[in-house]
Amino acid sequence: MKAPILIVDDDSQMRIALREAVKSLGYSADVVESGASALRRLKEKGYSLVITDMKMPGMDGIALIREIRRIAGAIPVLVITGYATVENAVNAMKSGATDYIMKPFSIEILKRAIESVLEGKGFHEEEIITANPEMKRILTIADHLAMSDITVLITGESGTGKELLARYIYRRSKRAHGPFVAVNCAAIPENLLESELFGYEKGAFTGAHETKKGRFELAHGGVLLLDEIGEMPLHLQAKLLRVLQERSIERLGSTRSISIDVRVIATTNRDLPSEIREGRFREDLYYRLNVFPIKLPPLRERPEDIQLLSKRFLERFSREVGKDIRGFSEEAMEILLKRPWRGNVRELENVIQRAVFLCNREVIEPGDLMLEDSIQYPKLGRIREIERELILRTLEETGGNKTLAAKILGVSVRTIRNKLNQYRQEFPYEERISR
């Protein structure tokens, strides 16, 4: 059975309309009128999605998203924001929203947005979007694993969907009513990782002005995802092993043990047996985590999914920018199918997003993909010309919003500003740059 959707809006008529749209997709829905009520519901029950208005009295959408990320981890959040308030949408995405739609919108747009969010990066709340036999076999295994508390180690190259598979297991498990808390061991500085995992008491170190719960405590009753576990430093590996064995933690600055009820799922793109031989990973921790291993195949070994996911991403990004792009030319699809996709699904998603922004026709052509094997540009000057056109066209699509353009292009706002300053000097009379 699909987990329900939680709707948060202070307008009673909007709550009714949203609930009816959700029901038409086969989901049940709970409706609340405030952020505070939403947080209480999230602590009591598991949801597949939260839909929230941006402007609400008391706790607004931004504050609610931040609290959801703190207590419920990876649950997707779809934000409804005011017409033409692009800056609000950008702030929502920065705070952890999964996607947004802008008022006024039709019921059809809302339905597409819900489907897009739940499908995510090729994954759906109830099923992973795949036509590949090996992936289907993995899903069958994951369905069985979801019914137990067995520790799972998911391995595979970057971008193959390891975290998304972990969420899939969580959402189908008896712990779906509890939190899903993810910690990226590679993204948090080594000197902060210990306090993030285990928490600390007030006064434990300089700057510890109040007691803070760690990720293990926040995940109590649910699932803790240790993402990129192979990046964890050795001294923390020893402490993690002890926590997994004893099922209790001690906050920094405390000698009191706190019992935890947490299912652990770990992921890594490293070859942990090799890391053990090199002395960078503890063998005893490896066997503690590797109770049930799952290895995700790279996208290049899943040609069926390249075509399937390309179409899904095309539909999603076309909707977001308001374009009616129907598909891919045969030449463009052939290029996508032959590409090695070292960045896997994540790289494919980025390529399709970029192509949608560049395309002004009904089908994606090879040149829109901007891949080395789909467009010829032997000279450095041509590369710079393509880069300039991509930046300027993206700024046009976003109404000149540098923050949103930077997010779309995967660069910093500072990079956009520096490039524009450079273009103003090189092309002082070009109208698009002088704005």
Tab-separated table of C-alpha atoms in Angstrom:
chain	number	residue	atom	x	y	z
A	1	MET	CA	0.000	0.000	0.000
A	2	LYS	CA	1.295	3.460	-0.864
A	3	ALA	CA	2.253	5.665	2.090
A	4	PRO	CA	-0.019	8.727	2.348
A	5	ILE	CA	0.871	12.282	1.354
A	6	LEU	CA	0.834	15.075	3.933
A	7	ILE	CA	-0.670	18.385	2.750
A	8	VAL	CA	0.114	21.606	4.626
A	9	ASP	CA	-1.821	24.776	3.783
A	10	ASP	CA	-3.609	27.412	5.866
A	11	ASP	CA	-6.252	27.888	3.134
A	12	SER	CA	-9.093	25.375	3.625
A	13	GLN	CA	-10.200	25.500	-0.038
A	14	MET	CA	-6.653	24.819	-1.223
A	15	ARG	CA	-6.382	21.882	1.182
A	16	ILE	CA	-9.531	20.352	-0.298
A	17	ALA	CA	-8.319	20.853	-3.890
A	18	LEU	CA	-4.902	19.386	-3.110
A	19	ARG	CA	-6.424	16.386	-1.352
A	20	GLU	CA	-8.685	15.617	-4.331
A	21	ALA	CA	-5.729	15.816	-6.747
A	22	VAL	CA	-3.689	13.476	-4.551
A	23	LYS	CA	-6.587	10.991	-4.300
A	24	SER	CA	-6.920	10.942	-8.096
A	25	LEU	CA	-3.352	9.586	-8.258
A	26	GLY	CA	-4.203	6.680	-5.982
A	27	TYR	CA	-2.753	8.115	-2.769
A	28	SER	CA	-4.465	8.844	0.501
A	29	ALA	CA	-3.819	12.221	2.082
A	30	ASP	CA	-3.691	13.808	5.508
A	31	VAL	CA	-4.283	17.567	5.629
A	32	VAL	CA	-3.118	20.044	8.272
A	33	GLU	CA	-3.349	23.814	8.474
A	34	SER	CA	0.061	24.730	9.911
A	35	GLY	CA	3.739	23.822	9.997
A	36	ALA	CA	3.563	22.926	13.691
A	37	SER	CA	0.727	20.447	13.033
A	38	ALA	CA	2.698	18.973	10.137
A	39	LEU	CA	5.729	18.323	12.331
A	40	ARG	CA	3.566	16.548	14.916
A	41	ARG	CA	2.115	14.296	12.199
A	42	LEU	CA	5.564	13.497	10.803
A	43	LYS	CA	6.692	12.272	14.219
A	44	GLU	CA	3.661	9.987	14.461
A	45	LYS	CA	3.383	8.555	10.953
A	46	GLY	CA	5.331	7.758	7.765
A	47	TYR	CA	4.610	9.762	4.581
A	48	SER	CA	5.725	9.393	0.987
A	49	LEU	CA	5.643	13.152	0.318
A	50	VAL	CA	4.924	16.501	1.976
A	51	ILE	CA	3.178	19.221	-0.065
A	52	THR	CA	3.373	22.625	1.596
A	53	ASP	CA	2.461	26.198	0.795
A	54	MET	CA	5.270	28.736	1.103
A	55	LYS	CA	3.381	31.571	2.826
A	56	MET	CA	1.685	30.516	6.059
A	57	PRO	CA	1.190	32.286	9.393
A	58	GLY	CA	3.551	31.251	12.161
A	59	MET	CA	5.952	28.758	10.627
A	60	ASP	CA	6.385	29.469	6.910
A	61	GLY	CA	7.374	26.954	4.227
A	62	ILE	CA	11.127	27.572	4.518
A	63	ALA	CA	11.152	26.996	8.274
A	64	LEU	CA	8.989	23.898	7.857
A	65	ILE	CA	11.318	22.408	5.230
A	66	ARG	CA	14.320	22.890	7.510
A	67	GLU	CA	12.533	21.159	10.387
A	68	ILE	CA	11.431	18.315	8.111
A	69	ARG	CA	15.038	17.796	7.024
A	70	ARG	CA	16.071	17.724	10.702
A	71	ILE	CA	13.485	15.245	11.972
A	72	ALA	CA	12.488	13.249	8.881
A	73	GLY	CA	15.650	13.273	6.793
A	74	ALA	CA	15.102	12.423	3.147
A	75	ILE	CA	11.302	12.607	2.784
A	76	PRO	CA	10.568	14.574	-0.433
A	77	VAL	CA	8.945	18.014	-0.124
A	78	LEU	CA	6.977	19.732	-2.910
A	79	VAL	CA	6.612	23.483	-2.339
A	80	ILE	CA	3.816	25.697	-3.669
A	81	THR	CA	5.037	29.262	-4.071
A	82	GLY	CA	3.545	32.549	-5.274
A	83	TYR	CA	3.355	33.471	-8.942
A	84	ALA	CA	6.617	34.841	-10.364
A	85	THR	CA	8.432	34.647	-7.008
A	86	VAL	CA	11.500	32.898	-8.412
A	87	GLU	CA	13.589	33.961	-5.419
A	88	ASN	CA	11.212	32.112	-3.080
A	89	ALA	CA	11.602	28.996	-5.174
A	90	VAL	CA	15.387	29.286	-5.044
A	91	ASN	CA	15.316	29.723	-1.245
A	92	ALA	CA	13.046	26.700	-0.919
A	93	MET	CA	15.426	24.522	-2.952
A	94	LYS	CA	18.389	25.734	-0.883
A	95	SER	CA	16.530	24.802	2.309
A	96	GLY	CA	15.998	21.241	1.095
A	97	ALA	CA	12.824	21.238	-1.014
A	98	THR	CA	12.733	18.532	-3.670
A	99	ASP	CA	10.772	20.544	-6.220
A	100	TYR	CA	8.338	23.451	-6.487
A	101	ILE	CA	5.372	24.663	-8.517
A	102	MET	CA	4.269	28.256	-8.893
A	103	LYS	CA	0.794	29.730	-8.515
A	104	PRO	CA	-1.481	29.781	-10.372
A	105	PHE	CA	-1.330	26.151	-11.478
A	106	SER	CA	-3.735	23.614	-12.922
A	107	ILE	CA	-4.597	20.267	-11.340
A	108	GLU	CA	-2.739	18.613	-14.225
A	109	ILE	CA	0.451	20.524	-13.407
A	110	LEU	CA	0.100	19.501	-9.758
A	111	LYS	CA	-0.339	15.851	-10.714
A	112	ARG	CA	2.745	15.935	-12.922
A	113	ALA	CA	4.749	17.585	-10.154
A	114	ILE	CA	3.738	14.919	-7.631
A	115	GLU	CA	4.617	12.139	-10.043
A	116	SER	CA	7.932	13.788	-10.877
A	117	VAL	CA	8.933	14.189	-7.223
A	118	LEU	CA	8.008	10.626	-6.323
A	119	GLU	CA	9.813	9.257	-9.348
A	120	GLY	CA	12.861	11.264	-8.299
A	121	LYS	CA	16.106	10.467	-10.072
A	122	GLY	CA	14.621	7.485	-11.862
A	123	PHE	CA	13.138	5.988	-8.701
A	124	HIS	CA	9.532	5.869	-7.530
A	125	GLU	CA	8.260	5.561	-3.986
A	126	GLU	CA	6.763	2.129	-4.706
A	127	GLU	CA	8.963	0.985	-7.565
A	128	ILE	CA	12.267	1.764	-9.161
A	129	ILE	CA	11.767	2.803	-12.756
A	130	THR	CA	13.748	0.158	-14.582
A	131	ALA	CA	13.501	-2.314	-17.451
A	132	ASN	CA	16.816	-4.005	-16.663
A	133	PRO	CA	16.662	-7.674	-15.513
A	134	GLU	CA	19.461	-7.278	-12.961
A	135	MET	CA	17.833	-4.209	-11.421
A	136	LYS	CA	14.518	-6.071	-11.243
A	137	ARG	CA	16.275	-8.911	-9.416
A	138	ILE	CA	17.756	-6.399	-6.968
A	139	LEU	CA	14.302	-4.942	-6.344
A	140	THR	CA	12.926	-8.364	-5.489
A	141	ILE	CA	15.722	-8.792	-2.956
A	142	ALA	CA	15.141	-5.283	-1.587
A	143	ASP	CA	11.442	-6.036	-1.074
A	144	HIS	CA	12.355	-9.024	1.118
A	145	LEU	CA	15.042	-7.067	2.973
A	146	ALA	CA	12.550	-4.315	3.778
A	147	MET	CA	10.618	-6.687	6.036
A	148	SER	CA	13.599	-7.248	8.324
A	149	ASP	CA	16.092	-5.136	10.280
A	150	ILE	CA	19.138	-6.752	8.691
A	151	THR	CA	22.065	-4.396	8.030
A	152	VAL	CA	22.576	-3.732	4.312
A	153	LEU	CA	25.702	-2.564	2.482
A	154	ILE	CA	24.933	-1.065	-0.941
A	155	THR	CA	27.906	-0.696	-3.272
A	156	GLY	CA	28.277	0.721	-6.751
A	157	GLU	CA	29.748	3.581	-8.724
A	158	SER	CA	28.830	7.195	-7.944
A	159	GLY	CA	25.477	8.157	-9.373
A	160	THR	CA	23.988	4.659	-9.640
A	161	GLY	CA	21.278	5.369	-7.035
A	162	LYS	CA	22.620	3.829	-3.828
A	163	GLU	CA	20.903	6.308	-1.530
A	164	LEU	CA	17.670	6.026	-3.469
A	165	LEU	CA	17.669	2.252	-3.071
A	166	ALA	CA	18.209	2.742	0.670
A	167	ARG	CA	15.125	4.995	0.749
A	168	TYR	CA	13.210	2.381	-1.224
A	169	ILE	CA	13.970	-0.237	1.436
A	170	TYR	CA	13.053	2.204	4.211
A	171	ARG	CA	9.704	3.206	2.703
A	172	ARG	CA	8.585	-0.401	2.369
A	173	SER	CA	9.719	-1.395	5.851
A	174	LYS	CA	7.983	-1.475	9.223
A	175	ARG	CA	10.143	1.537	10.122
A	176	ALA	CA	8.516	3.771	7.496
A	177	HIS	CA	6.643	5.556	10.307
A	178	GLY	CA	9.992	6.568	11.816
A	179	PRO	CA	12.663	8.958	10.536
A	180	PHE	CA	15.061	8.382	7.674
A	181	VAL	CA	18.311	10.181	8.527
A	182	ALA	CA	21.195	10.341	6.066
A	183	VAL	CA	24.750	11.366	6.859
A	184	ASN	CA	27.311	11.768	4.074
A	185	CYS	CA	30.625	10.688	5.588
A	186	ALA	CA	32.514	12.305	2.708
A	187	ALA	CA	30.793	15.703	2.886
A	188	ILE	CA	31.229	16.437	6.607
A	189	PRO	CA	34.715	17.557	7.738
A	190	GLU	CA	36.539	14.953	9.809
A	191	ASN	CA	36.634	17.185	12.903
A	192	LEU	CA	32.827	17.584	12.818
A	193	LEU	CA	31.758	14.076	11.822
A	194	GLU	CA	31.978	12.606	15.322
A	195	SER	CA	29.732	15.267	16.853
A	196	GLU	CA	27.310	14.977	13.919
A	197	LEU	CA	26.985	11.236	14.444
A	198	PHE	CA	26.902	11.044	18.222
A	199	GLY	CA	25.915	14.545	19.354
A	200	TYR	CA	27.391	16.526	22.226
A	201	GLU	CA	26.604	17.989	25.626
A	202	LYS	CA	26.590	21.676	26.405
A	203	GLY	CA	30.153	22.751	27.181
A	204	ALA	CA	31.750	19.651	25.634
A	205	PHE	CA	34.051	21.902	23.601
A	206	THR	CA	34.487	25.549	22.694
A	207	GLY	CA	31.366	26.700	20.893
A	208	ALA	CA	29.101	23.946	22.292
A	209	HIS	CA	26.583	26.406	23.774
A	210	GLU	CA	23.766	23.883	23.987
A	211	THR	CA	23.214	20.113	23.961
A	212	LYS	CA	22.747	18.672	20.483
A	213	LYS	CA	21.463	15.266	19.466
A	214	GLY	CA	23.523	13.347	16.912
A	215	ARG	CA	22.250	11.554	13.808
A	216	PHE	CA	21.984	8.226	15.644
A	217	GLU	CA	19.579	9.707	18.190
A	218	LEU	CA	17.606	11.532	15.500
A	219	ALA	CA	17.188	8.221	13.644
A	220	HIS	CA	15.795	6.415	16.712
A	221	GLY	CA	12.935	4.171	15.601
A	222	GLY	CA	13.872	4.545	11.951
A	223	VAL	CA	16.774	4.142	9.556
A	224	LEU	CA	20.233	5.734	9.547
A	225	LEU	CA	21.969	5.855	6.173
A	226	LEU	CA	25.767	6.015	6.409
A	227	ASP	CA	26.465	7.322	2.917
A	228	GLU	CA	30.005	6.830	1.539
A	229	ILE	CA	31.087	4.901	4.637
A	230	GLY	CA	34.456	4.204	3.000
A	231	GLU	CA	35.419	7.839	3.625
A	232	MET	CA	35.090	7.573	7.412
A	233	PRO	CA	38.421	8.055	9.272
A	234	LEU	CA	39.803	5.041	11.138
A	235	HIS	CA	39.405	6.406	14.663
A	236	LEU	CA	35.687	6.949	14.060
A	237	GLN	CA	35.337	3.497	12.520
A	238	ALA	CA	36.316	2.016	15.874
A	239	LYS	CA	33.686	4.069	17.699
A	240	LEU	CA	31.051	3.225	15.090
A	241	LEU	CA	31.786	-0.491	15.490
A	242	ARG	CA	31.259	-0.207	19.227
A	243	VAL	CA	27.931	1.587	18.721
A	244	LEU	CA	26.717	-1.071	16.291
A	245	GLN	CA	27.674	-3.828	18.713
A	246	GLU	CA	26.258	-2.248	21.873
A	247	ARG	CA	23.283	-0.431	20.328
A	248	SER	CA	23.999	2.620	22.443
A	249	ILE	CA	25.873	5.896	22.062
A	250	GLU	CA	27.561	8.454	24.275
A	251	ARG	CA	27.382	12.105	23.358
A	252	LEU	CA	30.661	14.012	23.334
A	253	GLY	CA	31.298	15.361	26.827
A	254	SER	CA	29.073	12.744	28.498
A	255	THR	CA	29.636	9.383	30.167
A	256	ARG	CA	25.960	8.404	30.040
A	257	SER	CA	24.952	5.722	27.543
A	258	ILE	CA	21.821	6.302	25.469
A	259	SER	CA	20.118	3.246	23.974
A	260	ILE	CA	19.222	3.508	20.296
A	261	ASP	CA	16.851	1.544	18.084
A	262	VAL	CA	18.194	2.177	14.597
A	263	ARG	CA	18.474	0.133	11.429
A	264	VAL	CA	21.720	0.920	9.610
A	265	ILE	CA	22.128	0.947	5.841
A	266	ALA	CA	25.561	1.856	4.490
A	267	THR	CA	26.703	2.771	0.983
A	268	THR	CA	30.073	3.177	-0.687
A	269	ASN	CA	31.618	3.542	-4.123
A	270	ARG	CA	34.942	2.209	-2.824
A	271	ASP	CA	36.249	-1.359	-2.962
A	272	LEU	CA	36.228	-1.973	0.794
A	273	PRO	CA	38.227	-5.264	0.678
A	274	SER	CA	41.005	-3.312	-1.070
A	275	GLU	CA	40.690	-0.534	1.522
A	276	ILE	CA	41.097	-3.177	4.243
A	277	ARG	CA	44.281	-4.507	2.608
A	278	GLU	CA	45.630	-0.947	2.430
A	279	GLY	CA	44.877	-0.400	6.104
A	280	ARG	CA	42.259	2.302	5.508
A	281	PHE	CA	39.181	0.370	6.620
A	282	ARG	CA	38.606	-1.899	9.589
A	283	GLU	CA	37.929	-5.514	8.691
A	284	ASP	CA	35.695	-6.074	11.742
A	285	LEU	CA	33.541	-3.075	10.808
A	286	TYR	CA	33.280	-4.327	7.231
A	287	TYR	CA	31.849	-7.661	8.373
A	288	ARG	CA	29.487	-5.869	10.746
A	289	LEU	CA	28.116	-3.762	7.849
A	290	ASN	CA	28.303	-6.356	5.081
A	291	VAL	CA	25.588	-8.609	6.501
A	292	PHE	CA	23.662	-8.377	3.244
A	293	PRO	CA	25.524	-6.825	0.275
A	294	ILE	CA	23.832	-5.352	-2.793
A	295	LYS	CA	25.862	-4.156	-5.768
A	296	LEU	CA	24.133	-1.783	-8.170
A	297	PRO	CA	25.157	-2.151	-11.824
A	298	PRO	CA	26.445	0.963	-13.645
A	299	LEU	CA	24.148	2.663	-16.129
A	300	ARG	CA	26.290	1.591	-19.112
A	301	GLU	CA	25.293	-2.014	-18.335
A	302	ARG	CA	21.597	-1.031	-18.354
A	303	PRO	CA	20.879	0.177	-21.927
A	304	GLU	CA	17.155	-0.349	-21.408
A	305	ASP	CA	17.223	2.172	-18.576
A	306	ILE	CA	19.182	4.807	-20.500
A	307	GLN	CA	16.262	5.217	-22.880
A	308	LEU	CA	13.636	4.933	-20.143
A	309	LEU	CA	15.284	7.430	-17.793
A	310	SER	CA	16.084	9.869	-20.611
A	311	LYS	CA	12.388	10.104	-21.440
A	312	ARG	CA	11.453	10.537	-17.765
A	313	PHE	CA	13.970	13.333	-17.279
A	314	LEU	CA	12.828	14.978	-20.514
A	315	GLU	CA	9.222	15.044	-19.285
A	316	ARG	CA	10.248	16.421	-15.902
A	317	PHE	CA	12.500	19.220	-17.099
A	318	SER	CA	10.217	20.191	-19.976
A	319	ARG	CA	7.440	20.698	-17.456
A	320	GLU	CA	9.669	22.766	-15.184
A	321	VAL	CA	10.647	25.244	-17.916
A	322	GLY	CA	7.304	25.220	-19.716
A	323	LYS	CA	8.497	23.676	-22.990
A	324	ASP	CA	6.713	21.115	-25.142
A	325	ILE	CA	9.586	18.854	-26.180
A	326	ARG	CA	8.224	15.534	-27.426
A	327	GLY	CA	11.312	13.317	-27.504
A	328	PHE	CA	14.752	12.659	-28.995
A	329	SER	CA	15.921	12.381	-32.571
A	330	GLU	CA	17.271	8.972	-33.554
A	331	GLU	CA	20.796	10.426	-33.723
A	332	ALA	CA	20.537	11.949	-30.236
A	333	MET	CA	19.226	8.741	-28.689
A	334	GLU	CA	21.959	6.714	-30.390
A	335	ILE	CA	24.559	8.996	-28.778
A	336	LEU	CA	22.942	8.563	-25.360
A	337	LEU	CA	22.894	4.782	-25.707
A	338	LYS	CA	26.564	4.579	-26.733
A	339	ARG	CA	27.932	6.910	-24.048
A	340	PRO	CA	29.836	5.170	-21.185
A	341	TRP	CA	28.101	7.302	-18.491
A	342	ARG	CA	30.900	7.345	-15.942
A	343	GLY	CA	28.696	9.562	-13.779
A	344	ASN	CA	25.780	7.130	-14.230
A	345	VAL	CA	22.176	8.281	-13.628
A	346	ARG	CA	23.297	11.574	-12.106
A	347	GLU	CA	25.313	12.437	-15.220
A	348	LEU	CA	22.441	11.445	-17.516
A	349	GLU	CA	20.062	13.663	-15.553
A	350	ASN	CA	22.400	16.643	-15.873
A	351	VAL	CA	22.828	16.122	-19.621
A	352	ILE	CA	19.066	15.950	-20.231
A	353	GLN	CA	18.420	19.019	-18.069
A	354	ARG	CA	20.998	20.980	-20.058
A	355	ALA	CA	19.578	19.755	-23.368
A	356	VAL	CA	16.060	20.844	-22.430
A	357	PHE	CA	17.270	24.369	-21.699
A	358	LEU	CA	19.110	24.543	-25.019
A	359	CYS	CA	16.451	22.966	-27.210
A	360	ASN	CA	13.955	25.205	-29.008
A	361	ARG	CA	12.359	22.465	-31.126
A	362	GLU	CA	10.005	19.555	-30.566
A	363	VAL	CA	12.830	17.003	-30.316
A	364	ILE	CA	16.279	16.950	-28.734
A	365	GLU	CA	19.035	16.937	-31.364
A	366	PRO	CA	22.702	15.890	-30.879
A	367	GLY	CA	23.882	19.492	-30.585
A	368	ASP	CA	21.549	20.094	-27.617
A	369	LEU	CA	23.308	17.353	-25.649
A	370	MET	CA	26.634	19.222	-25.752
A	371	LEU	CA	28.631	16.015	-25.458
A	372	GLU	CA	32.088	15.484	-26.933
A	373	ASP	CA	30.811	12.791	-29.281
A	374	SER	CA	27.661	14.665	-30.337
A	375	ILE	CA	29.102	17.998	-31.414
A	376	GLN	CA	32.337	18.950	-33.112
A	377	TYR	CA	34.312	21.819	-31.612
A	378	PRO	CA	38.009	21.236	-32.209
A	379	LYS	CA	39.129	24.730	-31.233
A	380	LEU	CA	39.214	26.219	-27.753
A	381	GLY	CA	37.432	29.315	-29.053
A	382	ARG	CA	34.454	27.217	-30.051
A	383	ILE	CA	34.257	25.712	-26.560
A	384	ARG	CA	34.182	29.206	-25.041
A	385	GLU	CA	31.512	30.258	-27.515
A	386	ILE	CA	29.304	27.299	-26.510
A	387	GLU	CA	29.887	28.037	-22.831
A	388	ARG	CA	28.897	31.695	-23.294
A	389	GLU	CA	25.750	30.751	-25.199
A	390	LEU	CA	24.760	28.223	-22.532
A	391	ILE	CA	25.178	30.734	-19.697
A	392	LEU	CA	23.346	33.546	-21.481
A	393	ARG	CA	20.504	31.314	-22.641
A	394	THR	CA	20.049	29.920	-19.146
A	395	LEU	CA	19.919	33.458	-17.725
A	396	GLU	CA	17.248	34.310	-20.279
A	397	GLU	CA	15.229	31.243	-19.275
A	398	THR	CA	15.421	32.234	-15.579
A	399	GLY	CA	14.568	35.895	-16.167
A	400	GLY	CA	18.081	36.984	-15.277
A	401	ASN	CA	18.096	35.212	-11.905
A	402	LYS	CA	21.785	34.402	-11.364
A	403	THR	CA	21.165	32.175	-8.344
A	404	LEU	CA	18.712	29.938	-10.188
A	405	ALA	CA	20.894	29.900	-13.326
A	406	ALA	CA	23.903	28.834	-11.245
A	407	LYS	CA	21.887	25.996	-9.704
A	408	ILE	CA	20.749	24.771	-13.108
A	409	LEU	CA	24.272	24.880	-14.549
A	410	GLY	CA	25.861	23.321	-11.466
A	411	VAL	CA	28.250	26.224	-10.816
A	412	SER	CA	28.537	28.934	-8.173
A	413	VAL	CA	26.864	32.338	-8.422
A	414	ARG	CA	30.341	33.830	-8.273
A	415	THR	CA	31.288	31.921	-11.450
A	416	ILE	CA	28.245	33.359	-13.250
A	417	ARG	CA	29.151	36.889	-12.162
A	418	ASN	CA	32.788	36.490	-13.189
A	419	LYS	CA	31.795	35.137	-16.610
A	420	LEU	CA	29.383	38.020	-17.174
A	421	ASN	CA	32.085	40.542	-16.275
A	422	GLN	CA	34.410	38.811	-18.735
A	423	TYR	CA	31.766	38.852	-21.489
A	424	ARG	CA	31.056	42.558	-20.919
A	425	GLN	CA	34.711	43.313	-21.596
A	426	GLU	CA	34.913	41.043	-24.657
A	427	PHE	CA	31.493	41.896	-26.121
A	428	PRO	CA	30.609	45.389	-24.796
A	429	TYR	CA	27.832	45.957	-27.335
A	430	GLU	CA	25.946	42.689	-26.949
A	431	GLU	CA	22.524	43.507	-25.523
A	432	ARG	CA	22.057	40.215	-23.610
A	433	ILE	CA	25.223	40.857	-21.593
A	434	SER	CA	24.701	44.533	-20.849
A	435	ARG	CA	21.392	43.970	-19.029
